[in-house]
Coordinates of C-alpha atoms in Angstrom, one line a residue:
Chain A
M626 CA -102.5 -20.5 -15.0
Q627 CA -105.6 -19.1 -16.7
T628 CA -107.3 -19.8 -20.0
L629 CA -105.9 -17.6 -22.8
L630 CA -107.7 -16.2 -25.8
I631 CA -106.4 -17.0 -29.2
D632 CA -105.4 -13.4 -29.7
E633 CA -103.4 -13.5 -26.5
V634 CA -101.7 -16.7 -27.5
I635 CA -100.6 -15.2 -30.8
S636 CA -99.6 -11.8 -29.5
Q637 CA -97.6 -13.3 -26.7
N638 CA -96.1 -15.9 -29.1
I639 CA -97.1 -18.8 -26.9
K640 CA -96.4 -22.1 -28.5
G641 CA -98.5 -25.2 -28.5
L642 CA -97.1 -28.7 -28.4
Y643 CA -97.3 -31.9 -30.4
Y644 CA -96.5 -35.5 -29.5
G645 CA -97.1 -38.2 -32.1
N646 CA -100.6 -37.6 -33.3
R647 CA -101.6 -35.4 -30.4
L648 CA -101.7 -31.6 -30.9
I649 CA -102.0 -29.5 -27.7
L650 CA -103.2 -26.0 -28.2
P651 CA -102.9 -23.4 -25.3
F652 CA -106.4 -22.1 -25.7
K653 CA -110.0 -23.4 -25.9
A654 CA -112.2 -22.9 -28.9
D655 CA -115.0 -24.2 -31.0
F656 CA -113.5 -25.8 -34.2
L657 CA -115.2 -25.5 -37.6
K658 CA -112.6 -26.8 -40.0
I659 CA -109.2 -28.3 -39.9
V660 CA -107.0 -29.0 -43.0
I661 CA -104.0 -31.3 -42.4
D662 CA -102.1 -32.4 -45.5
D663 CA -104.8 -33.0 -48.1
E664 CA -107.3 -34.1 -45.4
L665 CA -110.3 -31.8 -44.9
I666 CA -111.9 -32.3 -41.4
L667 CA -115.3 -31.0 -40.8
D668 CA -116.8 -33.7 -38.5
F669 CA -116.0 -32.9 -34.9
S670 CA -118.7 -35.0 -33.4
M671 CA -118.0 -37.8 -30.8
D672 CA -118.3 -40.3 -33.6
G673 CA -115.9 -38.5 -36.0
E674 CA -113.4 -40.8 -37.5
K675 CA -110.7 -38.3 -38.2
V676 CA -110.2 -36.3 -35.0
E677 CA -111.0 -36.5 -31.3
I678 CA -111.0 -33.3 -29.3
S679 CA -110.8 -33.1 -25.6
E680 CA -110.7 -30.0 -23.5
E681 CA -108.7 -29.6 -20.3
E682 CA -108.8 -26.7 -17.9
Y683 CA -106.4 -24.4 -19.9
F684 CA -105.8 -26.2 -23.1
T685 CA -107.2 -28.4 -25.9
N686 CA -106.1 -31.7 -27.2
I687 CA -106.7 -32.7 -30.8
Y688 CA -105.9 -36.3 -31.6
F689 CA -105.5 -36.9 -35.4
L690 CA -106.8 -40.5 -35.5
N691 CA -105.5 -41.2 -39.0
E692 CA -102.0 -40.0 -38.3
D693 CA -99.2 -41.7 -36.5
D694 CA -96.8 -38.8 -36.2
L695 CA -97.7 -35.2 -37.1
A696 CA -94.1 -34.4 -37.9
E697 CA -94.2 -36.9 -40.7
T698 CA -97.3 -35.5 -42.2
V699 CA -96.7 -31.7 -41.8
T700 CA -93.4 -31.0 -43.5
K701 CA -91.1 -28.0 -43.3
F702 CA -93.1 -25.5 -45.3
E703 CA -96.5 -26.8 -44.5
T704 CA -99.0 -25.8 -41.9
I705 CA -102.1 -27.3 -40.2
K706 CA -104.9 -24.9 -41.0
I707 CA -107.7 -24.3 -38.5
V708 CA -110.9 -22.3 -38.5
A709 CA -111.9 -21.8 -34.9
V710 CA -114.1 -19.5 -32.8
E711 CA -113.2 -18.3 -29.2
K712 CA -115.4 -19.9 -26.6
N713 CA -117.0 -16.7 -25.6
Q714 CA -117.8 -15.5 -29.1
S715 CA -120.6 -16.2 -31.5
L716 CA -120.1 -19.1 -33.8
F717 CA -122.6 -17.6 -36.2
D718 CA -120.8 -14.3 -36.6
I719 CA -118.4 -14.9 -39.5
K720 CA -116.2 -12.1 -38.2
C721 CA -115.4 -14.2 -35.2
H722 CA -114.0 -17.0 -37.3
K723 CA -110.3 -17.1 -36.7
M724 CA -108.1 -18.7 -39.3
L725 CA -104.9 -20.2 -37.8
A726 CA -101.8 -21.7 -39.4
L727 CA -99.9 -24.1 -37.2
S728 CA -96.3 -25.0 -38.1
L729 CA -94.3 -27.6 -36.3
E730 CA -90.9 -26.9 -34.8
A731 CA -88.7 -29.7 -33.5
P732 CA -88.7 -31.3 -31.1
H733 CA -92.3 -30.7 -29.9
F734 CA -93.3 -27.1 -30.4
V735 CA -96.2 -25.7 -32.4
N736 CA -96.1 -22.1 -33.7
I737 CA -99.5 -20.5 -33.9
N738 CA -100.2 -17.7 -36.2
Y739 CA -103.0 -16.2 -38.1
I740 CA -103.3 -17.1 -41.8
T741 CA -102.3 -14.1 -43.8
E742 CA -103.7 -12.8 -47.1
E743 CA -100.7 -14.2 -48.9
M744 CA -101.3 -17.8 -47.7
L745 CA -103.5 -20.1 -49.7
F746 CA -106.5 -21.2 -47.6
I747 CA -110.2 -21.4 -48.4
D748 CA -112.4 -20.8 -45.4
Chain B
M485 CA -102.6 -68.0 -76.0
L486 CA -99.5 -66.3 -77.2
Q487 CA -99.4 -64.5 -80.5
P488 CA -96.7 -62.6 -82.2
L489 CA -96.8 -58.9 -81.5
F490 CA -95.6 -56.3 -84.0
I491 CA -95.9 -52.9 -82.4
F492 CA -95.5 -51.6 -78.9
S493 CA -95.1 -47.9 -78.2
G494 CA -94.0 -47.4 -81.7
H495 CA -91.3 -49.9 -81.6
I496 CA -91.4 -52.9 -83.9
E497 CA -90.8 -55.9 -81.8
N498 CA -90.9 -59.6 -82.2
T499 CA -92.4 -60.2 -78.8
L500 CA -95.3 -62.3 -77.7
L501 CA -98.8 -60.9 -77.2
P502 CA -99.9 -61.1 -73.6
H503 CA -102.9 -63.1 -72.5
W504 CA -106.0 -60.9 -72.0
S505 CA -105.9 -61.6 -68.3
A506 CA -102.7 -59.7 -68.0
V507 CA -104.8 -56.5 -68.2
L508 CA -106.5 -57.4 -64.9
P509 CA -103.9 -55.7 -62.7
F510 CA -104.4 -52.5 -64.7
I511 CA -108.2 -52.7 -64.3
F512 CA -107.8 -53.4 -60.6
L513 CA -105.5 -50.4 -60.2
L514 CA -107.9 -48.2 -61.9
L515 CA -110.8 -49.4 -59.7
A516 CA -108.6 -49.0 -56.6
I517 CA -107.8 -45.4 -57.6
A518 CA -111.4 -44.7 -58.3
T519 CA -112.9 -46.3 -55.2
G520 CA -110.1 -46.3 -52.6
P521 CA -110.2 -42.7 -51.6
V522 CA -114.1 -42.9 -51.4
F523 CA -114.8 -46.1 -49.6
F524 CA -111.6 -46.9 -47.6
R525 CA -109.7 -43.6 -47.6
H526 CA -107.5 -44.2 -44.6
L527 CA -106.4 -47.6 -45.7
W528 CA -105.9 -46.4 -49.3
E529 CA -103.8 -43.4 -48.1
K530 CA -101.6 -45.7 -46.1
H531 CA -101.1 -48.4 -48.7
Y532 CA -101.8 -47.0 -52.1
S533 CA -98.1 -46.9 -52.9
K534 CA -97.7 -50.6 -52.1
V535 CA -100.8 -51.5 -54.1
S536 CA -99.5 -49.6 -57.1
I537 CA -96.0 -51.1 -56.9
V538 CA -97.1 -54.7 -56.3
L539 CA -99.6 -54.6 -59.2
G540 CA -96.9 -53.2 -61.4
L541 CA -94.4 -55.9 -60.3
I542 CA -96.9 -58.6 -61.0
V543 CA -97.1 -57.5 -64.6
A544 CA -93.4 -57.0 -64.8
A545 CA -92.8 -60.5 -63.5
Y546 CA -95.3 -61.9 -66.0
Y547 CA -93.4 -60.3 -68.9
I548 CA -89.9 -61.2 -67.7
F549 CA -90.6 -64.8 -66.6
A550 CA -93.6 -66.0 -68.6
L551 CA -93.2 -64.0 -71.9
K552 CA -89.4 -63.7 -71.6
D553 CA -89.8 -60.2 -72.7
S554 CA -87.9 -57.8 -70.5
Q555 CA -87.7 -55.2 -73.3
S556 CA -91.3 -54.1 -73.0
I557 CA -90.9 -53.6 -69.3
L558 CA -87.6 -51.8 -69.7
H559 CA -89.2 -49.6 -72.4
S560 CA -92.1 -48.7 -70.1
V561 CA -89.7 -48.0 -67.2
T562 CA -87.7 -45.7 -69.4
E563 CA -90.8 -43.8 -70.4
Y564 CA -91.9 -43.6 -66.8
I565 CA -88.5 -42.1 -65.7
S566 CA -88.7 -39.5 -68.5
F567 CA -92.3 -38.7 -67.4
I568 CA -91.5 -38.4 -63.7
A569 CA -88.3 -36.4 -64.4
L570 CA -90.2 -33.8 -66.3
L571 CA -93.1 -33.6 -63.9
S572 CA -91.0 -33.5 -60.7
S573 CA -88.5 -30.9 -62.1
L574 CA -91.3 -28.6 -63.2
F575 CA -93.2 -29.3 -59.9
V576 CA -90.2 -28.3 -57.8
A577 CA -89.0 -25.4 -59.9
T578 CA -92.5 -23.8 -60.2
G579 CA -93.2 -24.6 -56.5
G580 CA -90.5 -22.0 -55.6
I581 CA -92.3 -19.2 -57.5
S582 CA -95.1 -17.4 -55.7
I583 CA -97.5 -15.2 -57.6
K584 CA -99.8 -12.9 -55.8
V585 CA -102.6 -11.4 -57.8
S586 CA -104.6 -8.7 -56.0
K587 CA -107.8 -8.9 -58.0
E588 CA -111.1 -10.5 -57.3
G589 CA -112.0 -13.5 -59.4
T590 CA -115.0 -12.3 -61.4
P591 CA -116.4 -14.6 -64.1
L592 CA -114.8 -12.5 -66.9
F593 CA -111.5 -12.2 -65.2
N594 CA -111.5 -16.0 -64.4
T595 CA -112.3 -16.8 -68.0
L596 CA -109.5 -14.6 -69.3
F597 CA -107.2 -16.1 -66.6
L598 CA -107.9 -19.6 -67.9
L599 CA -107.5 -18.5 -71.5
F600 CA -104.1 -17.0 -70.5
G601 CA -103.2 -20.3 -68.8
A602 CA -104.3 -22.3 -71.8
V603 CA -102.0 -20.2 -74.1
I604 CA -99.1 -20.2 -71.7
S605 CA -99.3 -24.0 -71.3
N606 CA -98.0 -24.2 -74.9
L607 CA -94.8 -22.3 -73.8
I608 CA -94.0 -24.0 -70.5
G609 CA -96.0 -27.2 -70.8
T610 CA -99.3 -28.1 -69.2
T611 CA -97.5 -29.2 -66.0
G612 CA -95.5 -26.0 -65.7
A613 CA -98.5 -23.8 -66.4
S614 CA -100.7 -25.7 -63.9
M615 CA -98.2 -25.6 -61.1
L616 CA -97.5 -21.9 -61.7
L617 CA -101.1 -20.7 -62.0
I618 CA -103.3 -22.9 -59.8
R619 CA -102.4 -21.2 -56.6
P620 CA -103.0 -17.6 -57.8
F621 CA -106.2 -18.9 -59.4
L622 CA -107.4 -20.3 -56.1
K623 CA -106.4 -17.1 -54.3
I624 CA -108.3 -14.7 -56.5
N625 CA -111.3 -16.9 -56.0
K626 CA -110.9 -17.7 -52.4
D627 CA -114.2 -16.1 -51.3
R628 CA -116.3 -17.9 -54.0
I629 CA -114.3 -21.0 -54.9
K630 CA -116.2 -24.1 -55.9
P631 CA -114.8 -27.4 -57.2
Y632 CA -115.9 -26.5 -60.8
H633 CA -113.3 -23.7 -60.7
I634 CA -110.5 -26.2 -60.3
I635 CA -112.0 -28.7 -62.7
F636 CA -112.3 -26.2 -65.5
F637 CA -108.7 -25.2 -64.7
I638 CA -107.8 -28.9 -65.2
F639 CA -109.8 -28.9 -68.5
S640 CA -108.3 -25.8 -70.0
V641 CA -104.8 -25.2 -68.5
S642 CA -103.7 -28.8 -67.6
N643 CA -105.0 -30.4 -70.8
V644 CA -106.8 -28.9 -73.8
G645 CA -104.7 -25.7 -73.7
G646 CA -101.4 -27.5 -74.4
A647 CA -102.4 -28.8 -77.8
L648 CA -100.7 -26.1 -79.9
T649 CA -97.0 -26.9 -79.5
P650 CA -94.8 -30.0 -78.9
I651 CA -93.8 -28.4 -75.6
G652 CA -97.4 -28.3 -74.5
D653 CA -98.1 -32.0 -73.9
P654 CA -95.8 -35.1 -73.9
P655 CA -97.5 -36.9 -76.8
L656 CA -97.0 -34.0 -79.2
F657 CA -93.4 -33.9 -78.1
L658 CA -92.9 -37.6 -78.8
G659 CA -94.4 -36.9 -82.3
F660 CA -91.9 -34.0 -82.7
L661 CA -89.0 -36.3 -81.7
R662 CA -90.2 -38.8 -84.3
G663 CA -90.2 -36.2 -87.1
V664 CA -93.5 -34.3 -86.9
P665 CA -92.4 -30.7 -87.8
F666 CA -92.5 -28.3 -84.7
F667 CA -94.9 -25.8 -86.3
W668 CA -97.1 -28.5 -87.9
V669 CA -98.9 -28.7 -84.6
I670 CA -100.0 -25.1 -84.3
A671 CA -100.7 -24.8 -88.0
N672 CA -103.0 -27.8 -88.0
I673 CA -104.5 -27.8 -84.5
W674 CA -105.2 -24.1 -83.8
Y675 CA -108.6 -24.1 -85.6
I676 CA -109.7 -27.1 -83.6
W677 CA -108.1 -25.8 -80.4
L678 CA -109.8 -22.4 -80.6
P679 CA -113.4 -23.5 -80.8
A680 CA -112.8 -26.3 -78.2
I681 CA -111.2 -23.9 -75.7
L682 CA -113.8 -21.2 -76.4
I683 CA -116.7 -23.6 -75.8
I684 CA -115.2 -24.9 -72.6
L685 CA -114.5 -21.4 -71.3
S686 CA -117.9 -20.2 -72.4
I687 CA -119.5 -23.0 -70.3
F688 CA -117.2 -22.0 -67.5
Y689 CA -118.2 -18.4 -67.8
I690 CA -122.0 -19.2 -67.7
I691 CA -121.5 -21.4 -64.6
D692 CA -119.3 -18.9 -62.9
K693 CA -121.8 -16.2 -63.6
Q694 CA -124.4 -18.1 -61.5
N695 CA -122.0 -18.3 -58.6
N696 CA -122.8 -15.3 -56.5
P697 CA -119.8 -14.3 -54.4
V698 CA -120.0 -13.7 -50.7
L699 CA -117.4 -11.0 -50.7
K700 CA -115.6 -10.1 -47.6
S701 CA -114.5 -6.5 -47.2
T702 CA -111.0 -7.5 -46.1
T703 CA -110.3 -9.3 -49.3
A704 CA -112.1 -7.1 -51.8
K705 CA -109.5 -5.6 -54.1
K706 CA -110.0 -2.9 -56.6
D707 CA -106.6 -2.4 -58.3
F708 CA -105.1 -5.1 -60.5
H709 CA -101.6 -5.8 -59.2
I710 CA -99.3 -8.8 -59.5
E711 CA -96.4 -9.6 -57.2
F712 CA -93.8 -12.3 -57.8
K713 CA -91.5 -14.1 -55.4
G714 CA -88.8 -16.6 -56.4
L715 CA -88.6 -15.5 -60.0
T716 CA -85.0 -16.8 -60.2
N717 CA -86.6 -20.2 -60.5
L718 CA -87.7 -19.3 -64.0
F719 CA -84.1 -20.0 -64.8
F720 CA -84.6 -23.6 -63.8
V721 CA -87.8 -23.8 -65.8
M722 CA -85.9 -22.6 -68.8
I723 CA -83.3 -25.3 -68.2
I724 CA -86.0 -27.9 -68.1
L725 CA -87.6 -26.7 -71.3
L726 CA -84.3 -26.6 -73.1
S727 CA -83.3 -30.1 -71.8
V728 CA -86.5 -31.5 -73.2
V729 CA -85.0 -31.3 -76.7
I730 CA -81.9 -33.1 -75.7
D731 CA -82.6 -36.3 -77.6
K732 CA -80.5 -38.7 -79.6
N733 CA -82.7 -38.0 -82.6
F734 CA -81.3 -34.5 -82.7
F735 CA -77.9 -35.0 -81.1
P736 CA -76.7 -38.4 -82.1
S737 CA -73.4 -37.9 -80.3
L738 CA -75.1 -37.8 -76.9
P739 CA -73.7 -40.3 -74.4
D740 CA -75.8 -43.5 -74.3
F741 CA -76.4 -45.0 -70.9
S742 CA -78.3 -48.0 -72.2
P743 CA -79.4 -50.5 -70.8
L744 CA -79.9 -47.9 -68.0
P745 CA -83.5 -46.6 -68.4
F746 CA -82.5 -42.9 -68.5
G747 CA -80.4 -40.5 -70.4
I748 CA -78.6 -37.1 -70.0
R749 CA -82.0 -35.3 -70.2
E750 CA -83.3 -37.1 -67.2
I751 CA -80.1 -36.5 -65.3
I752 CA -80.4 -32.8 -65.9
M753 CA -84.0 -32.8 -64.8
F754 CA -83.3 -34.6 -61.6
A755 CA -80.4 -32.2 -61.0
V756 CA -82.9 -29.4 -61.4
V757 CA -85.1 -31.0 -58.8
F758 CA -82.3 -31.0 -56.3
L759 CA -80.8 -27.6 -57.2
S760 CA -84.0 -25.6 -57.5
Y761 CA -85.3 -26.9 -54.2
K762 CA -82.0 -26.0 -52.5
M763 CA -81.8 -22.5 -54.1
S764 CA -85.5 -21.6 -54.0
D765 CA -86.7 -18.5 -52.2
K766 CA -87.7 -19.9 -48.8
E767 CA -90.5 -17.3 -48.4
A768 CA -92.0 -18.4 -51.8
L769 CA -91.8 -22.1 -50.7
R770 CA -93.5 -21.1 -47.4
L771 CA -96.2 -19.2 -49.1
N772 CA -96.8 -22.1 -51.5
E773 CA -96.6 -24.5 -48.5
F774 CA -94.3 -26.5 -50.7
D775 CA -94.4 -30.2 -50.0
F776 CA -93.2 -33.2 -52.0
E777 CA -96.3 -35.2 -51.2
P778 CA -98.3 -34.4 -54.4
I779 CA -95.4 -35.4 -56.7
K780 CA -94.8 -38.5 -54.5
E781 CA -98.4 -39.5 -55.0
V782 CA -98.1 -39.1 -58.8
A783 CA -94.8 -41.0 -58.8
Y784 CA -96.2 -44.0 -56.9
L785 CA -99.5 -44.2 -58.8
F786 CA -97.9 -43.8 -62.2
I787 CA -95.2 -46.4 -61.7
G788 CA -98.1 -48.8 -61.3
I789 CA -100.0 -47.3 -64.2
F790 CA -97.0 -47.4 -66.5
L791 CA -96.2 -51.1 -65.7
T792 CA -99.8 -52.4 -65.7
M793 CA -100.7 -50.6 -68.9
V794 CA -98.1 -52.5 -70.9
P795 CA -100.3 -55.4 -71.8
A796 CA -103.3 -53.1 -72.4
L797 CA -101.3 -51.0 -74.8
Q798 CA -99.9 -54.1 -76.6
L799 CA -103.3 -55.7 -77.1
I800 CA -104.7 -52.4 -78.4
A801 CA -101.7 -51.9 -80.7
F802 CA -102.2 -55.4 -82.0
E803 CA -105.9 -55.0 -82.6
S804 CA -105.6 -51.5 -84.1
N805 CA -103.0 -52.8 -86.5
A806 CA -105.1 -55.8 -87.4
Y807 CA -108.0 -53.6 -88.3
R808 CA -106.1 -50.5 -89.4
D809 CA -107.5 -50.6 -92.9
Y810 CA -110.9 -50.2 -91.5
L811 CA -110.0 -47.4 -89.1
T812 CA -111.1 -43.9 -90.0
Q813 CA -110.0 -40.5 -88.7
G814 CA -112.9 -40.7 -86.3
S815 CA -111.7 -44.1 -85.0
F816 CA -108.3 -42.7 -84.4
Y817 CA -109.8 -39.7 -82.6
W818 CA -112.1 -41.7 -80.3
G819 CA -109.6 -44.5 -79.9
S820 CA -106.6 -42.4 -78.9
G821 CA -109.0 -40.2 -76.9
T822 CA -110.7 -42.9 -74.9
L823 CA -107.5 -44.6 -74.1
S824 CA -105.8 -41.3 -73.2
S825 CA -108.5 -40.7 -70.6
F826 CA -107.2 -43.7 -68.6
L827 CA -103.8 -44.5 -69.9
D828 CA -100.8 -42.3 -70.3
N829 CA -101.4 -40.4 -73.5
A830 CA -97.8 -40.4 -74.8
P831 CA -97.5 -44.2 -75.6
T832 CA -101.2 -44.2 -76.6
Y833 CA -100.4 -41.5 -79.2
L834 CA -97.4 -43.5 -80.5
N835 CA -99.4 -46.7 -80.8
F836 CA -102.1 -45.0 -82.8
L837 CA -99.6 -43.1 -84.9
S838 CA -97.9 -46.3 -85.7
A839 CA -101.2 -47.9 -86.7
A840 CA -102.2 -44.9 -88.9
M841 CA -98.8 -44.9 -90.6
G842 CA -99.2 -48.6 -91.2
K843 CA -102.1 -47.9 -93.4
F844 CA -99.6 -46.3 -95.8
G845 CA -96.9 -48.9 -95.3
L846 CA -94.8 -46.4 -93.3
D847 CA -92.8 -47.0 -90.1
V848 CA -93.1 -44.7 -87.1
N849 CA -89.5 -45.3 -86.1
N850 CA -88.2 -43.9 -89.4
M851 CA -88.1 -40.1 -89.3
A852 CA -88.3 -39.8 -93.1
D853 CA -91.4 -42.0 -93.0
V854 CA -93.0 -39.7 -90.4
K855 CA -92.2 -36.6 -92.5
E856 CA -93.7 -38.4 -95.6
F857 CA -96.8 -39.4 -93.6
V858 CA -97.3 -35.7 -92.6
V859 CA -97.1 -34.6 -96.2
R860 CA -99.2 -37.4 -97.7
D861 CA -102.2 -37.3 -95.4
D862 CA -102.0 -35.6 -92.0
S863 CA -105.7 -35.9 -91.2
Y864 CA -105.0 -39.1 -89.1
L865 CA -102.1 -37.3 -87.2
R866 CA -104.5 -34.4 -86.5
A867 CA -107.1 -36.8 -85.1
I868 CA -104.6 -38.7 -82.9
S869 CA -102.9 -35.5 -81.7
V870 CA -106.3 -33.9 -80.7
G871 CA -107.6 -37.1 -79.2
A872 CA -104.5 -37.8 -77.1
V873 CA -104.2 -34.2 -75.7
F874 CA -107.8 -33.2 -75.2
F875 CA -109.1 -36.4 -73.6
G876 CA -106.4 -36.3 -70.9
A877 CA -108.9 -34.0 -69.1
M878 CA -111.5 -36.8 -68.8
T879 CA -110.2 -38.2 -65.6
Y880 CA -107.8 -37.4 -62.8
I881 CA -105.3 -39.9 -64.1
G882 CA -105.6 -38.8 -67.8
N883 CA -102.7 -36.4 -67.4
G884 CA -99.9 -35.9 -64.8
P885 CA -100.8 -32.4 -63.7
N886 CA -104.5 -33.3 -63.0
F887 CA -103.6 -35.1 -59.8
M888 CA -101.2 -32.4 -58.7
V889 CA -103.8 -29.7 -59.2
K890 CA -106.3 -31.8 -57.2
S891 CA -103.8 -32.3 -54.4
I892 CA -102.8 -28.6 -54.1
S893 CA -106.5 -27.6 -54.0
E894 CA -107.3 -30.1 -51.3
R895 CA -104.4 -28.8 -49.2
A896 CA -105.9 -25.3 -49.6
G897 CA -109.0 -26.6 -47.9
I898 CA -111.2 -27.4 -50.9
K899 CA -113.2 -30.6 -51.0
M900 CA -112.6 -32.0 -54.4
P901 CA -114.9 -34.5 -56.2
S902 CA -114.0 -38.2 -56.1
F903 CA -112.7 -40.0 -59.2
G904 CA -116.1 -41.2 -60.2
R905 CA -117.9 -37.9 -59.5
Y906 CA -115.3 -36.0 -61.6
I907 CA -116.3 -38.1 -64.5
T908 CA -120.1 -38.3 -64.0
H909 CA -120.6 -34.6 -62.9
Y910 CA -118.0 -32.8 -64.9
S911 CA -116.1 -34.5 -67.7
L912 CA -119.1 -36.5 -69.2
P913 CA -121.6 -33.6 -69.2
V914 CA -119.1 -30.9 -70.2
L915 CA -116.3 -32.4 -72.1
L916 CA -118.0 -35.3 -73.9
P917 CA -120.4 -33.0 -75.8
V918 CA -117.6 -30.6 -76.7
F919 CA -115.4 -33.5 -77.9
T920 CA -118.4 -34.9 -79.9
I921 CA -118.9 -31.5 -81.6
I922 CA -115.2 -31.5 -82.4
W923 CA -115.5 -35.0 -83.9
F924 CA -118.7 -34.0 -85.8
I925 CA -117.0 -31.0 -87.4
F926 CA -113.5 -32.2 -88.0
F927 CA -113.2 -35.9 -87.9
R928 CA -116.5 -37.4 -89.0

């Protein structure tokens, strides 16, 4: 198993996972912004009160500290929106900012797609 | 100390006046709404519904057991059910309509967009217009959006805009049900509405002009193009608007479900909630990221507001009736306005209308009296109508759609100002001077 790029994850339709308040993404990235429900998350420091991020060899865990169960928060038509940058790309080049929409699929899958022009999301 | 009370929400009642301390739950709820999301957000988000309901129940229990007055509570619950039926049905029906505008949000285009929204809010209500237009407004400005965009949207589309017809805002509709002629509103408010909306939008234009966009080539659009999805939901919007006039004042033969706190109108509206959700274009719902949470938030907070505001409204009604001979047009304008900033503007409107009619020995519950009042001296009605509608923009809780617009914007990734910051940074510096000019010209 090797670390995948975000592009590869999306083009190969590889799904993430969720368990309770834990989101497991099959890639590694630097995170700039997460919107879950009406919560805007910008603090990804160790002291951050909203999320805790931990990287494993091939994947990333995001724990939403204020949530008990992601399935309760993110409903049928909603998505978790993420702005992330691939590990090997420049954080300072705005063209490298990838905007992702994550929708949940029972029992534990996470569909990962790019946010389209039609979707409402402010970078 | 218990005193006889004469008027509550326009109904003449022989009930007892509550003790002043009965207002404390309402003040506590307002403080909690203002400070909760700022100082203890997580706790507030988990428990706000319980806080709101418990405070409401405290007031309800005080009325039922201490004052032996269940009527006032039943009346407030009835008004709440009407309120939430209208809001939720419009929220769901318009949530299934997706509008894509392929145009950049320039200052001029934005200003015209808000003007269009302000006008259309008189046809489909401030709630309908807000829900329909907030998403396209955010989308056309996605590369340069700032909180002021949304706040001016709340000012113009969600509130001030809807002052021209009884469909526009609930207090005007209540006046219409009581006997204020349908076209009296536009004939008597337009010349106040027009300068108010033009000043607000001019301020918006000037601020927006300073906001230099960081345009991204991928989103820059040249041609103006609009695409709709889920237009069949307009059928449900029409049903809601038509059902609004289903009232016993117009159709005396309507079935009466009393003492149940709802009527046929509310049943139709809740049916629309269910049917429009089931039949909505799923792609439109997905694009709008439709979720019931914003309307749930409004429903929970406003049940607390509707119940806890009962003693506040009764005490105000009592005081305004006691001093009605001394009250001027300006008093009615500022009085109904200030209270509509924090209380629901519909009962506030009726209480002040009742006090104003009392100056002429007329009864707000008598349709002939209301018509006579309009003919005899409508300057008070004008002041109350403008105050009740315009000032709803002063806070997030001044009008139902304000909260929903805030919630939809936050879900799009925009950090909105807190309750206090909204007042100190936007409504006080922008709206208060505008409303003062309106008072100076028309109600002094």
